[in-house]
mmCIF file of C-alpha atoms in Angstrom:
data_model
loop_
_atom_site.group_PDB
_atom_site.id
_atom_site.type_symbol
_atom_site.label_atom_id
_atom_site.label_comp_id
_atom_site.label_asym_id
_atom_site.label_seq_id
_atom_site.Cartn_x
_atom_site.Cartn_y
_atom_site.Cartn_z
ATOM 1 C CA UNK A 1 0.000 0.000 0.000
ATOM 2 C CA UNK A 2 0.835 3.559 -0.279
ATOM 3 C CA UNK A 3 0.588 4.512 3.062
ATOM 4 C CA UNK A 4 1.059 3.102 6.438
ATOM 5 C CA UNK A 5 -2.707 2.400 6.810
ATOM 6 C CA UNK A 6 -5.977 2.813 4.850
ATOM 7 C CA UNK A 7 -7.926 5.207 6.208
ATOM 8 C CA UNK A 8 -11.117 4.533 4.223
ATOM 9 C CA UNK A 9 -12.164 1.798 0.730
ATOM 10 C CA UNK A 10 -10.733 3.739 -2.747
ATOM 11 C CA UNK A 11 -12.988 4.316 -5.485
ATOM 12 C CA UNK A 12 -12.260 3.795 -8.785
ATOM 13 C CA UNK A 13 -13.002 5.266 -12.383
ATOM 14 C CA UNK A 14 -13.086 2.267 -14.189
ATOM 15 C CA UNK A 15 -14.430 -1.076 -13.602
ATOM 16 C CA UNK A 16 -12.163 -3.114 -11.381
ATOM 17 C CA UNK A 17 -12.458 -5.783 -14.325
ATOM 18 C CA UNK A 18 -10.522 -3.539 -15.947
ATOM 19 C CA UNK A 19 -8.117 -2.011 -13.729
ATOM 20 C CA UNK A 20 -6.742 -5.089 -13.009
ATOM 21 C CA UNK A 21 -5.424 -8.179 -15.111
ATOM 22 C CA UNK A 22 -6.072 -11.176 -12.952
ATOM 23 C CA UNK A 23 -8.621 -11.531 -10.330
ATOM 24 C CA UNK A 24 -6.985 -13.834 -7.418
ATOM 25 C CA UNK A 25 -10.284 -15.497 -6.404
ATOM 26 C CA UNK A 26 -10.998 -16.729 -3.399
ATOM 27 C CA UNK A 27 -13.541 -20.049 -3.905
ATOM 28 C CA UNK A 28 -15.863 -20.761 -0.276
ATOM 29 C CA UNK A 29 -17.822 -17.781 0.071
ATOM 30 C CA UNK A 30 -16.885 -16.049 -2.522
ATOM 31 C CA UNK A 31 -17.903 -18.141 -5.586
ATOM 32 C CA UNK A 32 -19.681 -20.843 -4.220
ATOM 33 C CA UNK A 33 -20.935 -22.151 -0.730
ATOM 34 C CA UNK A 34 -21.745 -25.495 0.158
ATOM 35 C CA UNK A 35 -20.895 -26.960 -3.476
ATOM 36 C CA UNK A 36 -23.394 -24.798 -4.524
ATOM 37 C CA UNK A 37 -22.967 -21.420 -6.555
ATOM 38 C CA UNK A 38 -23.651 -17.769 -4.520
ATOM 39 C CA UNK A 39 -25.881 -15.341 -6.059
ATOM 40 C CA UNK A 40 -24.198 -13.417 -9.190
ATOM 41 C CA UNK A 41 -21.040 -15.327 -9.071
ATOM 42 C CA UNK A 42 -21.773 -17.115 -12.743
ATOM 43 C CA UNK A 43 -22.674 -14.077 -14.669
ATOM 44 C CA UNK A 44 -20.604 -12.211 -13.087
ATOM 45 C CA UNK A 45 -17.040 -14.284 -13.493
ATOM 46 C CA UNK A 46 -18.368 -14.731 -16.825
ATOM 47 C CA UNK A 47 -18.509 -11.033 -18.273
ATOM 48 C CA UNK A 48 -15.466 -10.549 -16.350
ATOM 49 C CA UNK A 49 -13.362 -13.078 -18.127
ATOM 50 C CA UNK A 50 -15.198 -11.786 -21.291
ATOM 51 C CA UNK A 51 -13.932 -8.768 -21.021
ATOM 52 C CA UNK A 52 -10.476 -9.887 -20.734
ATOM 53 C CA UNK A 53 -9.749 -10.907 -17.029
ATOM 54 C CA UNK A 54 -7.964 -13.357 -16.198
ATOM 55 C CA UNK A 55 -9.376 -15.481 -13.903
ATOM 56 C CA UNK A 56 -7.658 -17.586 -11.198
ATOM 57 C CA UNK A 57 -8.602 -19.450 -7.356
ATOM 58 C CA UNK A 58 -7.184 -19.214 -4.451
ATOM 59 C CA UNK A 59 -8.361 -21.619 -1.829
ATOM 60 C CA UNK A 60 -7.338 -22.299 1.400
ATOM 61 C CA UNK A 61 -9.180 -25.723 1.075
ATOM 62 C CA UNK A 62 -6.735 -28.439 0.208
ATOM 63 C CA UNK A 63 -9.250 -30.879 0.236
ATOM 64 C CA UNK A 64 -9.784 -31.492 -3.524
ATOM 65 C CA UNK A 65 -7.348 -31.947 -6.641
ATOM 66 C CA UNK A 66 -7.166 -28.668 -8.867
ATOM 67 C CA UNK A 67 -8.731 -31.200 -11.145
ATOM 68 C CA UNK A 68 -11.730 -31.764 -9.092
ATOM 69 C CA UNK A 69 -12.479 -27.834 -7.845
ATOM 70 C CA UNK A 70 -11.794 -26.725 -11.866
ATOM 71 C CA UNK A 71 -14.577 -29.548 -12.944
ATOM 72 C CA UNK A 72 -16.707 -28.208 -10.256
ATOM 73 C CA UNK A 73 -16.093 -24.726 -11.437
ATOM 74 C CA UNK A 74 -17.157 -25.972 -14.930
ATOM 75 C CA UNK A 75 -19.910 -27.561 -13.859
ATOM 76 C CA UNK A 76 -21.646 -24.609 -12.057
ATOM 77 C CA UNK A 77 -21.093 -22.612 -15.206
ATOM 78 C CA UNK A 78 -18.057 -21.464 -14.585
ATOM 79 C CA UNK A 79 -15.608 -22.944 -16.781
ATOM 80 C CA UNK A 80 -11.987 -23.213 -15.369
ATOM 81 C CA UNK A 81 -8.638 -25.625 -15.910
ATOM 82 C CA UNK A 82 -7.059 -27.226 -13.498
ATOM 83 C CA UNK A 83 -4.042 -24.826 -13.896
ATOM 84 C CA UNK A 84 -6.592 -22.067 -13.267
ATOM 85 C CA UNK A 85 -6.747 -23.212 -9.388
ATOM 86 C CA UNK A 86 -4.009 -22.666 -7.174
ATOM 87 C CA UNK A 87 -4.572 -24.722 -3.573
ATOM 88 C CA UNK A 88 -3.099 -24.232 -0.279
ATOM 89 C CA UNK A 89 -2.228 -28.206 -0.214
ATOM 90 C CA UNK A 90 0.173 -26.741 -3.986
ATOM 91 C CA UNK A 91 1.778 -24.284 -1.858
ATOM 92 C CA UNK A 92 2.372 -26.113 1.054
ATOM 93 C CA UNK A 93 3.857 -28.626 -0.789
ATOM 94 C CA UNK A 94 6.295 -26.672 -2.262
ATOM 95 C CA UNK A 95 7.297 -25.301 1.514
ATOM 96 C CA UNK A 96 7.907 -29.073 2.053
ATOM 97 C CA UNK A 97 10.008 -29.979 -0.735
ATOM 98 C CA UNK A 98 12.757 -26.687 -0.022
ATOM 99 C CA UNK A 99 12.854 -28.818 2.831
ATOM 100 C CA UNK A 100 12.933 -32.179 2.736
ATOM 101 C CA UNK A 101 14.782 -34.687 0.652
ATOM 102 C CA UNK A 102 13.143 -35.962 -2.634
ATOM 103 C CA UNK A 103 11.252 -39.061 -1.802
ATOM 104 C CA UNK A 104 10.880 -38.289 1.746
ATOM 105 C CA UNK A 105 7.763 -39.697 3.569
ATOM 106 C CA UNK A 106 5.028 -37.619 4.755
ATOM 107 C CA UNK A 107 2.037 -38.897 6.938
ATOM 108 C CA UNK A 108 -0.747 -36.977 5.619
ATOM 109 C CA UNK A 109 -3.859 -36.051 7.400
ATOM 110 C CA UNK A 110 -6.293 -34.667 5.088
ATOM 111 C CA UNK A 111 -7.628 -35.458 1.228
ATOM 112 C CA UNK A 112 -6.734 -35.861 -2.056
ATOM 113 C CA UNK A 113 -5.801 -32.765 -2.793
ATOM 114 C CA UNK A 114 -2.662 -32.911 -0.842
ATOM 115 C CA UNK A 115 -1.537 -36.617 -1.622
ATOM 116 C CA UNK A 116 -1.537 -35.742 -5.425
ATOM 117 C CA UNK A 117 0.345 -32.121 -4.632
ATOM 118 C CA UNK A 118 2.735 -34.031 -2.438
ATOM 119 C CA UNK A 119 3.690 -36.209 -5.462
ATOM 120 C CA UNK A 120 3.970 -33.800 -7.520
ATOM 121 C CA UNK A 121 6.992 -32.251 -5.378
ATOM 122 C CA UNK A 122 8.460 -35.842 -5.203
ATOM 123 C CA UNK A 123 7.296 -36.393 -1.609
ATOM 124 C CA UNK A 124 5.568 -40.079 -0.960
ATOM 125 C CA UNK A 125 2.404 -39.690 1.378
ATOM 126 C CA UNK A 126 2.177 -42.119 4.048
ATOM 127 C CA UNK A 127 -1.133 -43.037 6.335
ATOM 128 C CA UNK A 128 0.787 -43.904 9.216
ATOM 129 C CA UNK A 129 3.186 -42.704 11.977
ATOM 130 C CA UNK A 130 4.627 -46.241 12.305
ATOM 131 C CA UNK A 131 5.652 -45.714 8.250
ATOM 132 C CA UNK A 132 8.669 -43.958 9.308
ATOM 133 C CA UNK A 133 7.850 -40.568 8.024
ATOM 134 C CA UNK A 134 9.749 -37.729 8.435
ATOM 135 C CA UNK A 135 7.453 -35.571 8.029
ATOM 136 C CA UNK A 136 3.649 -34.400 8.860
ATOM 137 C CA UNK A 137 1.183 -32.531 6.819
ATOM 138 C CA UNK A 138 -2.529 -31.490 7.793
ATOM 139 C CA UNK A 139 -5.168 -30.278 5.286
ATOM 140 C CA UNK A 140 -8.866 -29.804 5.601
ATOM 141 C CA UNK A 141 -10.450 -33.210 5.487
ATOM 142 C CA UNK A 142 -14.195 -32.734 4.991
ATOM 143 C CA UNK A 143 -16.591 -33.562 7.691
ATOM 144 C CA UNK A 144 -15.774 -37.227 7.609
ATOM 145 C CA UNK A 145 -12.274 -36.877 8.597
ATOM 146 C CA UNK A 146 -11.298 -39.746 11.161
ATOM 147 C CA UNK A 147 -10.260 -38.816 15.236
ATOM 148 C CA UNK A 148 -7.727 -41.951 14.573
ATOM 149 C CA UNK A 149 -5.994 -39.454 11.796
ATOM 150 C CA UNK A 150 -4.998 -36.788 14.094
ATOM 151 C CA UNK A 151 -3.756 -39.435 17.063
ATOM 152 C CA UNK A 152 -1.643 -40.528 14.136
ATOM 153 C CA UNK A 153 -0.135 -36.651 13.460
ATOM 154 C CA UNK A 154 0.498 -37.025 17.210
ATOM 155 C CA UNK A 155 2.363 -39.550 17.622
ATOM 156 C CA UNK A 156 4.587 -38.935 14.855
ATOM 157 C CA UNK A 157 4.973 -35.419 15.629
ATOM 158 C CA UNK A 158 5.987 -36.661 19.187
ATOM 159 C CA UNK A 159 8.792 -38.993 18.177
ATOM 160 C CA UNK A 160 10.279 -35.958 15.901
ATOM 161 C CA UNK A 161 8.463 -35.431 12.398
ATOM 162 C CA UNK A 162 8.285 -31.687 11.423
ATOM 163 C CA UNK A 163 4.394 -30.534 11.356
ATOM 164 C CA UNK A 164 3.357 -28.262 8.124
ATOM 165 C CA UNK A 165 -0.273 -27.250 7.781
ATOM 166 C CA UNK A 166 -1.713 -26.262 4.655
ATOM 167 C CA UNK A 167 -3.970 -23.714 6.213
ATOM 168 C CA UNK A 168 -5.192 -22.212 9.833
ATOM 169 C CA UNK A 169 -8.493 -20.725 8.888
ATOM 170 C CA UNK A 170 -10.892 -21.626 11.890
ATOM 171 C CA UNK A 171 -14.256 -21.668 10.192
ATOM 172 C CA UNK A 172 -15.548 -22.646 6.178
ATOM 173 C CA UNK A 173 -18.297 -21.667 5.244
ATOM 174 C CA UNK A 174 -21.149 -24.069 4.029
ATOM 175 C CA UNK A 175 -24.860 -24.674 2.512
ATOM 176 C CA UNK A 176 -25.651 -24.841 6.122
ATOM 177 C CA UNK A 177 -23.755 -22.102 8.081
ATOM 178 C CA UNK A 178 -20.588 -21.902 9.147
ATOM 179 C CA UNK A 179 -18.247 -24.781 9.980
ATOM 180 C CA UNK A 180 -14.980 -26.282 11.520
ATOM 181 C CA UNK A 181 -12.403 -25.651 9.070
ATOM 182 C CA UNK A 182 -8.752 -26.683 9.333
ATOM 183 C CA UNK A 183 -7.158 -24.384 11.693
ATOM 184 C CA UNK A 184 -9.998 -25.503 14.603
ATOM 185 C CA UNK A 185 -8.183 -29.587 13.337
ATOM 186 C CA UNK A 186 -4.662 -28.474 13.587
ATOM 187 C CA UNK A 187 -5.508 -26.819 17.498
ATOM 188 C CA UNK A 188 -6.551 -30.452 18.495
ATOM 189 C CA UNK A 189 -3.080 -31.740 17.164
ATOM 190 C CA UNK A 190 -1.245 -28.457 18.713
ATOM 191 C CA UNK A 191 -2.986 -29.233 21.873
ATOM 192 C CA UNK A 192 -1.770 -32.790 22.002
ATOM 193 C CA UNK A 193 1.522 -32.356 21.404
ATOM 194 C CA UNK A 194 2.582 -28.425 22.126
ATOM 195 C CA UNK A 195 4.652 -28.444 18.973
ATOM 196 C CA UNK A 196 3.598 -25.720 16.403
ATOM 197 C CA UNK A 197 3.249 -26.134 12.446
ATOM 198 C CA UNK A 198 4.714 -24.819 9.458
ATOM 199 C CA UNK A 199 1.558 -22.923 7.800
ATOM 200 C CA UNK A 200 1.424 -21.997 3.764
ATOM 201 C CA UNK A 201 -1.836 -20.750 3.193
ATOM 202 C CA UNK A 202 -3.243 -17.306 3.086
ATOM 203 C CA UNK A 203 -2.138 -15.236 4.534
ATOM 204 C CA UNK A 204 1.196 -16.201 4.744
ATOM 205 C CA UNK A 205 3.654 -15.614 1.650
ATOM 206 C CA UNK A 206 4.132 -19.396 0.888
ATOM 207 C CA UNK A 207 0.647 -18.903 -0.346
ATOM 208 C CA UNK A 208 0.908 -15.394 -2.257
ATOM 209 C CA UNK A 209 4.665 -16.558 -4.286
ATOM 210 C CA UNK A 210 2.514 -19.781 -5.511
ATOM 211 C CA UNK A 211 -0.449 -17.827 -6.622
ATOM 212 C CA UNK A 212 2.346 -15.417 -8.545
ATOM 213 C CA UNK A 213 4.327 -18.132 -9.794
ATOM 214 C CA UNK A 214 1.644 -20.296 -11.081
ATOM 215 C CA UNK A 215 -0.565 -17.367 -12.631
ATOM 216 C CA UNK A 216 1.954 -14.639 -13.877
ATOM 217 C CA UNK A 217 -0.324 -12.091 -12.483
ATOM 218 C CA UNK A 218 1.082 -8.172 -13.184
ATOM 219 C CA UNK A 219 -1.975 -6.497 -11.472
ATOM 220 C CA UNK A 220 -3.682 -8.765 -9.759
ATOM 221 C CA UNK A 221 -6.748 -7.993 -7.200
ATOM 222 C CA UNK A 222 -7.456 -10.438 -4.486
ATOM 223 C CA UNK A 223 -10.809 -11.327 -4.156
ATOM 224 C CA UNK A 224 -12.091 -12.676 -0.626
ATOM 225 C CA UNK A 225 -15.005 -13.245 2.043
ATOM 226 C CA UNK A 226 -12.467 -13.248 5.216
ATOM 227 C CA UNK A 227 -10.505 -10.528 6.548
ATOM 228 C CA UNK A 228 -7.882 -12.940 8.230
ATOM 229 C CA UNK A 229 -6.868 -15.044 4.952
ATOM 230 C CA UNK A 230 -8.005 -13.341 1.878
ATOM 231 C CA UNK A 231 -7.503 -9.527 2.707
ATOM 232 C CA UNK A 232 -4.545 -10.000 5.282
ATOM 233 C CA UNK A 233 -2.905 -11.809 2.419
ATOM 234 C CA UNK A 234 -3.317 -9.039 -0.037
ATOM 235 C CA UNK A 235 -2.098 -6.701 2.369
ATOM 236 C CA UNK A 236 1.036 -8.860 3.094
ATOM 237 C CA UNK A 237 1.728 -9.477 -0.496
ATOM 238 C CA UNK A 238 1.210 -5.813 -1.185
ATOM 239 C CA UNK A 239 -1.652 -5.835 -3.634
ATOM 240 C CA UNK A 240 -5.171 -4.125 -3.854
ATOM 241 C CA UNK A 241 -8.184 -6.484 -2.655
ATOM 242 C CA UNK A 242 -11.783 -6.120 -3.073
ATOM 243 C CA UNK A 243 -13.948 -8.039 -0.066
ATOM 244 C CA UNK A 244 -17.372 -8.910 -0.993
ATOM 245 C CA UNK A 245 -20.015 -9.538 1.624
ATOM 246 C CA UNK A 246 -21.013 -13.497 0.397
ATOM 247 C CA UNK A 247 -19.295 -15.099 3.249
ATOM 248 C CA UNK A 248 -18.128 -14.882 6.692
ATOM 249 C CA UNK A 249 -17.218 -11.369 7.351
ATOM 250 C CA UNK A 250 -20.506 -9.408 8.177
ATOM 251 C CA UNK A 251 -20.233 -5.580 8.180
ATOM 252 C CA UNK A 252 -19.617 -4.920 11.774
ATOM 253 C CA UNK A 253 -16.084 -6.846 11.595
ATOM 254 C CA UNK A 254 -15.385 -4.905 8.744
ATOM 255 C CA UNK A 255 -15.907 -1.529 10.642
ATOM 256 C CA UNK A 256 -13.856 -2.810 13.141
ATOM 257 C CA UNK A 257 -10.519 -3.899 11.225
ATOM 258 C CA UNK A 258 -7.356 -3.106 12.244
ATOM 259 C CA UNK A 259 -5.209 -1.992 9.239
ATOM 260 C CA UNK A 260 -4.373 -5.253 7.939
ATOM 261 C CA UNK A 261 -7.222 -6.546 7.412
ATOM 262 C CA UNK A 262 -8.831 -4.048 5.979
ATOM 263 C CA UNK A 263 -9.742 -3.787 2.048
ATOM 264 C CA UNK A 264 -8.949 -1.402 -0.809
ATOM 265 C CA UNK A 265 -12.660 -2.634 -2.067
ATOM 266 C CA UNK A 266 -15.983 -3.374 -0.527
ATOM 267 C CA UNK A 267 -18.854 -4.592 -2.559
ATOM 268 C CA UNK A 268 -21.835 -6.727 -2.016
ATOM 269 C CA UNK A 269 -20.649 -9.596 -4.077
ATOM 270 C CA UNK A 270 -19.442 -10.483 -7.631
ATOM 271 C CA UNK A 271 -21.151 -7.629 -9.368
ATOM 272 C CA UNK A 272 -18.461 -5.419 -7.574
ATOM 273 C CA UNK A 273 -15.989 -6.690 -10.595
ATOM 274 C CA UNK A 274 -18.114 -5.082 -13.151
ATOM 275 C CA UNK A 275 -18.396 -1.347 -12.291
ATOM 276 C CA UNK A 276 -16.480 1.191 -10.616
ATOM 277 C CA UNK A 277 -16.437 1.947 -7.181
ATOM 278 C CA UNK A 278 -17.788 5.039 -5.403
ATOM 279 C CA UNK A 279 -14.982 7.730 -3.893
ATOM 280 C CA UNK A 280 -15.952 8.245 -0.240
ATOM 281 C CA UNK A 281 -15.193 11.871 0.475
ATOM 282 C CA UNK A 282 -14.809 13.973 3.622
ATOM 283 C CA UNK A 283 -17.631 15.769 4.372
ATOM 284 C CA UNK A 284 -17.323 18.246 7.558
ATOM 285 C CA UNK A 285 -16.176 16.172 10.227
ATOM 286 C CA UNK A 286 -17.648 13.135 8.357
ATOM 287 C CA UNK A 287 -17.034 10.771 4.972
ATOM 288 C CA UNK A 288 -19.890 11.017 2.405
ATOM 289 C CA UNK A 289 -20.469 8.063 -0.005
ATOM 290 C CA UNK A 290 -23.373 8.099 -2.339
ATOM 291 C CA UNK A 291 -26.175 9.496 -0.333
ATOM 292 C CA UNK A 292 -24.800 8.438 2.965
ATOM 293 C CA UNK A 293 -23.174 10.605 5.324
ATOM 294 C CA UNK A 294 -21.304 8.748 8.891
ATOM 295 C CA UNK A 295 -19.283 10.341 11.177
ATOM 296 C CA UNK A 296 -18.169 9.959 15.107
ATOM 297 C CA UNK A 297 -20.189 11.900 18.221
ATOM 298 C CA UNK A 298 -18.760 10.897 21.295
ATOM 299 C CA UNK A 299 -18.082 6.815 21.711
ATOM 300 C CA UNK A 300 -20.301 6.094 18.581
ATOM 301 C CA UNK A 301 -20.566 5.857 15.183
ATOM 302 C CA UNK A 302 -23.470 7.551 13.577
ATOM 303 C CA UNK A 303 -25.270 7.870 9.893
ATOM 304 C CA UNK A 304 -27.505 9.535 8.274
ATOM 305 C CA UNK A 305 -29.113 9.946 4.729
ATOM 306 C CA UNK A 306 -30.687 7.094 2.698
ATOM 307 C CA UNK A 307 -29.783 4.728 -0.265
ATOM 308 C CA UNK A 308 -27.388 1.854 -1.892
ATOM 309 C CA UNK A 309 -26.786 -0.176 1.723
ATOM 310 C CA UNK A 310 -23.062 -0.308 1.226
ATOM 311 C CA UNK A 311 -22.498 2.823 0.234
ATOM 312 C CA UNK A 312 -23.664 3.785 3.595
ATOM 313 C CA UNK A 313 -21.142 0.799 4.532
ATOM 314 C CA UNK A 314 -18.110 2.670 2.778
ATOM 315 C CA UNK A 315 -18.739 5.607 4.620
ATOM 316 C CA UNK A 316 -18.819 4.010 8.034
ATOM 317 C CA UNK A 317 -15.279 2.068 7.163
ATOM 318 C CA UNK A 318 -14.059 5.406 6.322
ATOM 319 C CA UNK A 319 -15.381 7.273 9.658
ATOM 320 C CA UNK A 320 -14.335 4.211 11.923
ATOM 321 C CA UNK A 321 -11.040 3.411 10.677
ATOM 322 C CA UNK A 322 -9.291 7.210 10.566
ATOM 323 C CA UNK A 323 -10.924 7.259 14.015
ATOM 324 C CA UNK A 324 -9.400 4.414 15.051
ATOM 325 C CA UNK A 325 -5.899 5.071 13.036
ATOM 326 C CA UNK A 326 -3.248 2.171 13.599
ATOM 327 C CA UNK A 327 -5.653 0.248 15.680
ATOM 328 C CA UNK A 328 -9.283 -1.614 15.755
ATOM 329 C CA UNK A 329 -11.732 0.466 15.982
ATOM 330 C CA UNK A 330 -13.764 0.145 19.163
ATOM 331 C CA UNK A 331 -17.081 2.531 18.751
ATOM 332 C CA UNK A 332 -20.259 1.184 19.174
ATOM 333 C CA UNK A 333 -21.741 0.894 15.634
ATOM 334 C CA UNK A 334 -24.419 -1.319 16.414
ATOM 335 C CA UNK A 335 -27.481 1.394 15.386
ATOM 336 C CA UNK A 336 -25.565 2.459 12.547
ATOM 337 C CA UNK A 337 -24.914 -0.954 11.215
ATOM 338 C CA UNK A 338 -28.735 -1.800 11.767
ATOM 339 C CA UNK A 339 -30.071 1.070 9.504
ATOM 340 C CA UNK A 340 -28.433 -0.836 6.575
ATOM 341 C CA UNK A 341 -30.228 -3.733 6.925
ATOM 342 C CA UNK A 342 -27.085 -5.848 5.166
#
């Protein structure tokens, strides 16, 4: 970024479809949720890549083969190749092989996804700790993941493999709410043992140099439902990020971010690719976006005026995070959040 923290969203003249060259998309909550496609997300990907974006997804979920999530893709109308999807499992297998000798063993705990990536960085997955491996790795395993699996990350953690995880993200979201997701996993296996993984996935940069190296990208935006993966990763990496509202971050963590976490972008969902964003302006001792005006009186945040919901949204970021400067911001917008009905 271009300064030490952002103070409000940026607007933009153009379409972001066309400001930038690659979209880095995230795939849960952003394009689909519980195999099933969100809202806007077909059209939408689809004029954008018709227009000449390039179109590429990030996932934190090394469950599936880039193989499997680019037939997905395809088959919700969205038509990707494998080497369109870059996976957590791809980058954390590339952390292990800098590492560890060609044809090392590596008890895995977790899916497809990072068996195949494994042996695709010479590494031989292994099922269990009395295999001899020298290594662990732990990926999200879908719902029917075994309890045996992380007793066996245990015990060969204990008698001196090095852990990697592919990801720590807490939560995923899902048809029916929100989830477990990997990082909640890996605490059972921290507790267990004390000892303390190796992590690739966003937000870390073992994540952002495989998204770069496998997609080329020159001006990419990262595109993302979670503050503490997608946007924190754009933010480490040093690129622009648009969050969109389809997933788990709801608008009163997004008032609240501390500076890394906080976007260049905010739209409702997918359409945001397609059209230019609104400048939010100072107004008095307030931001103005569209026909919203917020501002700060005492310990809270207030609005006023009337129209597009996050609009009034953009303005409260903008009041809440100069008020709050390096830090989170701590005012109670709880009224101001309600008169957007989001």
């Amino acid at each position: 970024m271009s300064q030490q923290y952002r103070s409000r969203p940026l607007g933009s003249d153009v379409a972001l479809s066309e400001a930038y060259d690659t979209a880095l998309l995230d795939l849960d909550g952003v394009v689909y949720a519980g195999g099933h496609a969100i809202v806007h997300a077909v059209e939408s990907l689809g004029s954008a890549r018709e227009g000449g974006m390039h179109l590429a997804y990030v996932t934190n979920n090394a469950l599936r083969t880039p193989d499997a999530v680019a037939e997905h893709l395809t088959e919700l109308g969205v038509p990707a190749e494998a080497t369109d999807v870059i996976t957590s499992a791809q980058a954390v297998a590339r952390l292990m092989a800098d590492q560890l000798p060609s044809g090392a063993r590596v008890l895995v705990v977790g899916g497809e996804g990072l068996r195949v990536a494994l042996r695709e960085r010479g590494l031989v997955p292994v099922e269990s700790a009395d295999d001899d491996p020298v290594a662990v790795v732990q990926g999200f395993g879908g719902p029917d993941l075994p309890w045996g699996r992380f007793a066996e990350a245990a015990y060969a953690i204990s008698r001196g493999a090095v852990w990697f995880a592919s990801n720590t993200d807490l939560t995923i979201p899902g048809a029916r709410g929100i989830a477990p997701g990997n990082g909640a996993a890996v605490e059972v296996v921290r507790i267990a043992t004390g000892a303390e993984p190796q992590v690739a996935g966003k937000p870390l940069p073992p994540m952002h140099r495989e998204t770069v190296l496998r997609t080329g990208a020159k001006r990419p935006l990262v595109v993302g439902d979670r503050l503490d993966t997608d946007i924190e990763g754009a933010f480490n990496g040093g690129v622009d990020s648009l969050l969109v509202l389809t997933g788990v971050t709801d608008a009163a963590q997004l008032i609240a971010a501390e500076p890394r976490y906080r976007p260049t972008y905010v739209d409702r969902d997918l359409r945001g690719l397609l059209t230019g964003q609104p400048e939010v302006s100072e107004d008095g001792d307030g931001f103005r976006c569209g026909g919203w005006t917020a501002g700060v009186r005492g310990e809270v945040l207030v609005l006023d005026g009337e129209g597009d919901a996050i609009d009034g949204l953009r303005a409260l970021c903008a009041a809440a995070w100069t008020h709050a400067g390096e830090g989170a911001c701590g005012l109670d917008a709880r009224k101001a959040v309600a008169r957007l009905d989001l």
